[in-house]
PDB file of C-alpha atoms in Angstrom:
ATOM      1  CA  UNK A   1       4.894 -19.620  -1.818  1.00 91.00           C
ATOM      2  CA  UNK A   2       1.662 -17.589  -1.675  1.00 95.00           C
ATOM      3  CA  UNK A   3       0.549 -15.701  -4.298  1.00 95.00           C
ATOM      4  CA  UNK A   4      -2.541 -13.916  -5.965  1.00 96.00           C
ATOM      5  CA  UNK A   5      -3.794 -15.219  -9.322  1.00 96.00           C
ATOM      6  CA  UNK A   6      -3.226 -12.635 -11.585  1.00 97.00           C
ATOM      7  CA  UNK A   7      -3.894 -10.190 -12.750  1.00 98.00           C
ATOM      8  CA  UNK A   8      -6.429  -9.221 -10.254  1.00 97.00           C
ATOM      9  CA  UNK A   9      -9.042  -7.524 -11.998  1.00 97.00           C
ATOM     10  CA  UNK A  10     -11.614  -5.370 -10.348  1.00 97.00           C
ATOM     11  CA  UNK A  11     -14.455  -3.180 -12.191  1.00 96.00           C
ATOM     12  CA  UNK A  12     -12.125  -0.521 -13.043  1.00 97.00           C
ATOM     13  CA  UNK A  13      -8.726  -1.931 -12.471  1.00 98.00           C
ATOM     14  CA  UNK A  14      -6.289  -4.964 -13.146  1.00 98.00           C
ATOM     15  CA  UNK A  15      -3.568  -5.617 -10.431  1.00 98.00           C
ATOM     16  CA  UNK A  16      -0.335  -7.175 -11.496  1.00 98.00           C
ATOM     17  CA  UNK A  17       3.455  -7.724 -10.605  1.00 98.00           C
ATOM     18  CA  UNK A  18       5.348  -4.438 -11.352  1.00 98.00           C
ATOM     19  CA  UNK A  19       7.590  -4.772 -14.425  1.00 98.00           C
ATOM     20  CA  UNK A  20      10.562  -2.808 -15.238  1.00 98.00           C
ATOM     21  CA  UNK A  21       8.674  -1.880 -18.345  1.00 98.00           C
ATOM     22  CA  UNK A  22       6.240   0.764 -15.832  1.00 98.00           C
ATOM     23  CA  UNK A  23       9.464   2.400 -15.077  1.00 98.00           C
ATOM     24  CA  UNK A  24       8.307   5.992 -16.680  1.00 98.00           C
ATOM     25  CA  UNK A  25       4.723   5.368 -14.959  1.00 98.00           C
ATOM     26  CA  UNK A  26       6.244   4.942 -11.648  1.00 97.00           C
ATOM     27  CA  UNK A  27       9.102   7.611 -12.437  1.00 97.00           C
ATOM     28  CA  UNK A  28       5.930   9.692 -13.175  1.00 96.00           C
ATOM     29  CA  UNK A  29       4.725   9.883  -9.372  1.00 95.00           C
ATOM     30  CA  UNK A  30       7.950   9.219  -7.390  1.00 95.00           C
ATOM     31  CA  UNK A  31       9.863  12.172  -8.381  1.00 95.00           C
ATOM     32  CA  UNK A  32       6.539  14.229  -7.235  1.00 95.00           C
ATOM     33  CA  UNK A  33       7.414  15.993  -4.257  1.00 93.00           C
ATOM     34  CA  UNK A  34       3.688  16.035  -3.011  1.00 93.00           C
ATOM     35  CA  UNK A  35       3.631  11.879  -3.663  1.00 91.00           C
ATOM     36  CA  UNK A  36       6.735  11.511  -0.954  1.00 88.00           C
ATOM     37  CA  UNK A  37       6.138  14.247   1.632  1.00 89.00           C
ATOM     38  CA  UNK A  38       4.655  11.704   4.199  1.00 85.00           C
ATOM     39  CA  UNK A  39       7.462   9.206   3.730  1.00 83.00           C
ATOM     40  CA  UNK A  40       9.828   8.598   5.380  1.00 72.00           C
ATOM     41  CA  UNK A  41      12.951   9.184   4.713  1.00 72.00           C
ATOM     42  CA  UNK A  42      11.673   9.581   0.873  1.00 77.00           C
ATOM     43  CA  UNK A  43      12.675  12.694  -1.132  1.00 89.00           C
ATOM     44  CA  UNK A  44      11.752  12.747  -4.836  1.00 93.00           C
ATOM     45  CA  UNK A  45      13.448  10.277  -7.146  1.00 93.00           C
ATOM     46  CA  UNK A  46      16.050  10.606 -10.145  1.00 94.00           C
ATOM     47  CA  UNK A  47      14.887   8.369 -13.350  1.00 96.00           C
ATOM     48  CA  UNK A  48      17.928   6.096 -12.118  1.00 96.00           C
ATOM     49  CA  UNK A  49      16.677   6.156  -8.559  1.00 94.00           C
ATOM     50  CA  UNK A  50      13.034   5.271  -9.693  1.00 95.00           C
ATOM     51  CA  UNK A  51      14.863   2.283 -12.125  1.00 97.00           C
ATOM     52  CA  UNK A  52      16.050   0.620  -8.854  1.00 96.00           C
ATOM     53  CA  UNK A  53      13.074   1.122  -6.728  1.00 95.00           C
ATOM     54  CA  UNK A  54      10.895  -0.766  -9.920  1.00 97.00           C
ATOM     55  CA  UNK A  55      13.455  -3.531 -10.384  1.00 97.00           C
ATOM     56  CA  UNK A  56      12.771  -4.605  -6.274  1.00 97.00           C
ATOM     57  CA  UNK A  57       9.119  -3.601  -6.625  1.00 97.00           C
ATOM     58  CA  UNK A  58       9.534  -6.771  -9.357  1.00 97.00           C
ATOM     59  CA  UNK A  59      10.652  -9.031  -7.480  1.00 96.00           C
ATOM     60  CA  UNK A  60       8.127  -8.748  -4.836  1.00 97.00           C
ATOM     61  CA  UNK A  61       5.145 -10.853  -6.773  1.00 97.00           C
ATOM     62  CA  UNK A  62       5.022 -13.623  -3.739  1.00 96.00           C
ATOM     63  CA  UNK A  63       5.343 -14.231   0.028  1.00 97.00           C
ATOM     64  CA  UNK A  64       7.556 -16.713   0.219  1.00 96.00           C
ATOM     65  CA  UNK A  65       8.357 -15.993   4.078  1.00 96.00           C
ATOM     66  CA  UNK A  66       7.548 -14.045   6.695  1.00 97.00           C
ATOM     67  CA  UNK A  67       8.665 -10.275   6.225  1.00 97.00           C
ATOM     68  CA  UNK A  68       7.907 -10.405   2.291  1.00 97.00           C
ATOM     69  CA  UNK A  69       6.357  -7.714   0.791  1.00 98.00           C
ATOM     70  CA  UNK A  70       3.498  -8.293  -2.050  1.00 98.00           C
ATOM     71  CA  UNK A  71       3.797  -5.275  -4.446  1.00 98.00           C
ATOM     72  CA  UNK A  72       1.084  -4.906  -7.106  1.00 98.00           C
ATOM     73  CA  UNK A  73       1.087  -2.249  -9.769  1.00 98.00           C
ATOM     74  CA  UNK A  74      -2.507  -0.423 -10.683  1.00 98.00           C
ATOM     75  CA  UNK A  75      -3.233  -0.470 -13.878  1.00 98.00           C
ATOM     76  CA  UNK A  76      -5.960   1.700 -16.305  1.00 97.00           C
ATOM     77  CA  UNK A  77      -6.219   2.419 -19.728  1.00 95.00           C
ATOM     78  CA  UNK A  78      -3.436   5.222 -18.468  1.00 94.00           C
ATOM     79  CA  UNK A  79      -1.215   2.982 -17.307  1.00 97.00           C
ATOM     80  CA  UNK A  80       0.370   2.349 -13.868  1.00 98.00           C
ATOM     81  CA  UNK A  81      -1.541   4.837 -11.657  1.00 98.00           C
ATOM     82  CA  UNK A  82       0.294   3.427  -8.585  1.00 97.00           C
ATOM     83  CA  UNK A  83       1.155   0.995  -6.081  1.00 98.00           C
ATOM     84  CA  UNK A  84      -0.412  -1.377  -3.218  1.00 98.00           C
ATOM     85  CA  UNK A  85       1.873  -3.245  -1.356  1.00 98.00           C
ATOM     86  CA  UNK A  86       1.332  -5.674   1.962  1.00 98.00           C
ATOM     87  CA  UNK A  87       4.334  -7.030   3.859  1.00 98.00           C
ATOM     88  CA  UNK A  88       3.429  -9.971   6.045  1.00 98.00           C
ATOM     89  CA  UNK A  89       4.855  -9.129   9.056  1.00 98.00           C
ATOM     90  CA  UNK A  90       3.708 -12.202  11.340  1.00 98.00           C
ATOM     91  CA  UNK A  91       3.280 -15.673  10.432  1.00 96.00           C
ATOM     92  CA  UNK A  92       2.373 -17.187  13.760  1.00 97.00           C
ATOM     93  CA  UNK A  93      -0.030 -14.081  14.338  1.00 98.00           C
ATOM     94  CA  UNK A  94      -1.181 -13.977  10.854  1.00 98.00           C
ATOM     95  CA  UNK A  95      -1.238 -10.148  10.836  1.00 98.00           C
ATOM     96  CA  UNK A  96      -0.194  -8.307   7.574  1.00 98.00           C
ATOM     97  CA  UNK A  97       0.889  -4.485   6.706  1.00 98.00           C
ATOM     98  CA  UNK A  98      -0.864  -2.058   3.943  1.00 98.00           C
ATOM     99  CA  UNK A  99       1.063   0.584   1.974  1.00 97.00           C
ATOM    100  CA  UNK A 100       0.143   2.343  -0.781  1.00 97.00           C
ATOM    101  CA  UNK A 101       1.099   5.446  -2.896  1.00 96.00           C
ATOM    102  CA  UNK A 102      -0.660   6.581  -6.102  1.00 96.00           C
ATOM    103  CA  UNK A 103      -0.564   9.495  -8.436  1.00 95.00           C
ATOM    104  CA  UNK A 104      -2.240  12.020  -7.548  1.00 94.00           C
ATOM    105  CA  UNK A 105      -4.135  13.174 -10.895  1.00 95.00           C
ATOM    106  CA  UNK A 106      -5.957   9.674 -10.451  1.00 95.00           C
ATOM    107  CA  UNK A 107      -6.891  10.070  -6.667  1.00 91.00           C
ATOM    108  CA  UNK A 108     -10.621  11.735  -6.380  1.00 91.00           C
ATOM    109  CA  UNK A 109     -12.477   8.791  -8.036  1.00 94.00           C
ATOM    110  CA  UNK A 110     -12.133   5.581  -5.574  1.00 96.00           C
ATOM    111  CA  UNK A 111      -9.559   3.975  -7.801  1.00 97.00           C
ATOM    112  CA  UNK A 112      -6.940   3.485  -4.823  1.00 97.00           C
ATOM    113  CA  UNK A 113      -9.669   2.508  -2.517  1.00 97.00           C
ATOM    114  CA  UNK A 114     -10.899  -0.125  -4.974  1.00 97.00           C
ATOM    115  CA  UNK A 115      -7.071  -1.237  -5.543  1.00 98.00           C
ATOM    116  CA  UNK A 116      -6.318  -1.297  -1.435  1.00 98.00           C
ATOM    117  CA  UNK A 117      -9.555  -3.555  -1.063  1.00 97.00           C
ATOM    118  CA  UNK A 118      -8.904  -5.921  -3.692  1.00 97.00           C
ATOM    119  CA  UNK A 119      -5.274  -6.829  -2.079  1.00 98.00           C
ATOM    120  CA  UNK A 120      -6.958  -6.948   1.622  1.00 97.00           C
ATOM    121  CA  UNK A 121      -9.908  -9.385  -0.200  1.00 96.00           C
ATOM    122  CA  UNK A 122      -6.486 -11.484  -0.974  1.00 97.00           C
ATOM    123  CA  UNK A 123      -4.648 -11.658   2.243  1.00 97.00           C
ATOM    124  CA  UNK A 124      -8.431 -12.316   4.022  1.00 97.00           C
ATOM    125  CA  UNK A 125      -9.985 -14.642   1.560  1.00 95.00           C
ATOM    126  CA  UNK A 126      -6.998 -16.519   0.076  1.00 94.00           C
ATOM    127  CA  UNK A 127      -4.307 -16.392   2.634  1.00 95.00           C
ATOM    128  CA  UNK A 128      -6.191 -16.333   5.666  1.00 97.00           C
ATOM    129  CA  UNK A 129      -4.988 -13.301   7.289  1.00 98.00           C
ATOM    130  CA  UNK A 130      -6.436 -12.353  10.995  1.00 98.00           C
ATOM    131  CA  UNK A 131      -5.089  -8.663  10.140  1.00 98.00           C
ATOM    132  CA  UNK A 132      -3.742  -6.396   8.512  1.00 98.00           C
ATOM    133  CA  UNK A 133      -2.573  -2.442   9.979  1.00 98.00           C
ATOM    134  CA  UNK A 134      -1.598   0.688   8.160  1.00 98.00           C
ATOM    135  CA  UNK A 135       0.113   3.601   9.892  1.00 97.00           C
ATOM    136  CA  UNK A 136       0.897   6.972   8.621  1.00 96.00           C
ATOM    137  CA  UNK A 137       1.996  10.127   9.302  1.00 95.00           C
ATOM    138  CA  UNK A 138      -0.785  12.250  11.571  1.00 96.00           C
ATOM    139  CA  UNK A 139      -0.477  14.530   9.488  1.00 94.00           C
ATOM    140  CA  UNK A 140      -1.213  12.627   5.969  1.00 95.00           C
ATOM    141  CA  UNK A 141      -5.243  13.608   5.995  1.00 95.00           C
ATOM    142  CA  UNK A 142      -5.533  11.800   2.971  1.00 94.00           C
ATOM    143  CA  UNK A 143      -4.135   8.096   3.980  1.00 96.00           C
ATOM    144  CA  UNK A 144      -5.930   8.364   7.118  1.00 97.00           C
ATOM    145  CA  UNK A 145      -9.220   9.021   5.158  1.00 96.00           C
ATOM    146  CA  UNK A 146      -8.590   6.063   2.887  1.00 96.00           C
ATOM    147  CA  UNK A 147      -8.025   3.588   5.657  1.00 97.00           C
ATOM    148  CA  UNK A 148     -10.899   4.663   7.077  1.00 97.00           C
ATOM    149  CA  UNK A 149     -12.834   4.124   3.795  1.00 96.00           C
ATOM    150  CA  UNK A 150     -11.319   0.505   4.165  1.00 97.00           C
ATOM    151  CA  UNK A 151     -13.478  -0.251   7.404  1.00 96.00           C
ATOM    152  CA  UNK A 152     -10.035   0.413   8.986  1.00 97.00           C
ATOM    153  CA  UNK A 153     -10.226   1.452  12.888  1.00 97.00           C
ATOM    154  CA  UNK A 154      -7.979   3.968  14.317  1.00 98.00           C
ATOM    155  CA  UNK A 155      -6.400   2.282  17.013  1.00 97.00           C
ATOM    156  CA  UNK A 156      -3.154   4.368  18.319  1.00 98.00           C
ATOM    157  CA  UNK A 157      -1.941   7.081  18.395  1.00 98.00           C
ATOM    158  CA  UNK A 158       1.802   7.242  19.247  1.00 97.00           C
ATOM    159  CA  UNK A 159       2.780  10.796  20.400  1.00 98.00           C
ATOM    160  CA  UNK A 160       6.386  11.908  18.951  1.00 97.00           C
ATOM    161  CA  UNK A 161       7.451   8.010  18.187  1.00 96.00           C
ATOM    162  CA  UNK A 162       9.603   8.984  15.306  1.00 93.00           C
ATOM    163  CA  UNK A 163      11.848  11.153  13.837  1.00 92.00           C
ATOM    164  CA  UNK A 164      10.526  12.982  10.854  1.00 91.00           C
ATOM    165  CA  UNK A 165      12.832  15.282   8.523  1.00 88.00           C
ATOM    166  CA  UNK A 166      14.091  15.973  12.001  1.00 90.00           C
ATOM    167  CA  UNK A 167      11.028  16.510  14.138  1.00 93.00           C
ATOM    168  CA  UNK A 168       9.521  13.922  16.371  1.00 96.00           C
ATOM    169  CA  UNK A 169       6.046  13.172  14.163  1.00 94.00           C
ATOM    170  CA  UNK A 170       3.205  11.456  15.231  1.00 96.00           C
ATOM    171  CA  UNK A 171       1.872   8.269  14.235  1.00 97.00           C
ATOM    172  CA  UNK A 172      -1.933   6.810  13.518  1.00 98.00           C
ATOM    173  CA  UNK A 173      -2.346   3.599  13.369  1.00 98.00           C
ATOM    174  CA  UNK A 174      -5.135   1.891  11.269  1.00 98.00           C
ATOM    175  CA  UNK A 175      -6.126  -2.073  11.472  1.00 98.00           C
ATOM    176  CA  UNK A 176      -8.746  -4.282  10.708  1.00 98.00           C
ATOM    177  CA  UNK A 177      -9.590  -7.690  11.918  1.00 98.00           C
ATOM    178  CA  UNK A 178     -11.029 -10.577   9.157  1.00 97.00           C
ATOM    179  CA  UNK A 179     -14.061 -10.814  10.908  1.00 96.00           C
ATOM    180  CA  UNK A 180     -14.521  -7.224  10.771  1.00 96.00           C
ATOM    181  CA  UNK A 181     -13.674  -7.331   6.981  1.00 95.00           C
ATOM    182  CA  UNK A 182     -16.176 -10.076   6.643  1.00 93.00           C
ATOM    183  CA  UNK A 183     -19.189  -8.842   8.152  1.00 92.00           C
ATOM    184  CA  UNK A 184     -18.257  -5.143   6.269  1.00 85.00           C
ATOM    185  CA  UNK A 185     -19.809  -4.405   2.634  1.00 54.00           C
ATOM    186  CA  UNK A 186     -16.427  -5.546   0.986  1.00 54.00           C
ATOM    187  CA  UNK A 187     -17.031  -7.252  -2.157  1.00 50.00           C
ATOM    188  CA  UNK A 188     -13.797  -9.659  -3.561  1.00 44.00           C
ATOM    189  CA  UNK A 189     -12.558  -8.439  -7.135  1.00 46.00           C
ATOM    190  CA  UNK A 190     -14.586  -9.422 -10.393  1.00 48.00           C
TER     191      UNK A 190
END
């Protein structure tokens, strides 16, 4: 089993497994039609529906295999502001996905971009990762603009790959490789 040592704590922030107990924080920015628009398949959540998505989020503390996800919550002094997650998608390649999602009266101040970087400082640092990749929606400005801020590269684009609330949609792909992430200004969390 791989896990961080928590809580991670950076200057502004302490990362931790997601309890059922940040049920109305989460609640707070998954029934936000604005939070899911770029998901897929995502349409804001009932209080029930937001109650099952926090009770898997808990269980996902650990990679215990290939195809695990790692789901941290974000905390402040205002509670859970949102959600970094990376699913280790290849053991043999050592490559790693990033997700994210995050309440949108908190975004504007680096907090997400301080969050995203202390869970890539994990998966480089402590559990060796070569890389790690992010896709969104071409459309989603704002997670292409924070991968970027993560020394991410754009390196596809795949033209009509998916069906999106029943459109083809384009995808961007983001990635960065641990030498890349090493020789970047990245500093691990304090």
């Amino acid at each position: 089993m791989f896990q961080p040592t928590y809580p991670i704590r950076t200057a502004r922030l302490a990362l931790r497994p997601v309890t059922i107990d940040d049920l109305d924080d989460v609640y707070a920015f998954q029934r936000r039609p604005d939070v899911v628009r770029w998901m897929l398949g995502a349409e804001p959540r009932t209080r029930e529906q937001s109650r099952v998505s926090v009770l898997a989020m808990a269980g996902e503390d650990a990679w215990r295999a290939e195809g695990d996800c790692l789901t941290v919550a974000v905390v402040t002094d205002a509670g859970v502001i949102g959600i970094v997650e990376l699913v280790w998608r290849s053991q043999s390649d050592r490559t790693a996905e990033l997700g994210f999602v995050f309440h949108p009266d908190h975004c504007g101040r680096g907090l997400a971009t301080e969050a995203a970087t202390a869970v890539l400082a994990w998966g480089f640092t402590e559990f060796g990762l070569h890389r790690v990749y992010g896709r969104c929606h071409c459309r989603n400005a704002a997670s292409a603009r924070m991968m970027t801020r993560l020394g991410m590269r754009q390196e596809a684009r795949h033209v009509e790959s998916y069906r999106f609330k029943g459109e083809w949609a384009d995808q961007l792909v983001f990635a960065i490789l641990a030498h890349e992430w090493q020789a970047g200004t990245r500093t691990p969390p304090s």
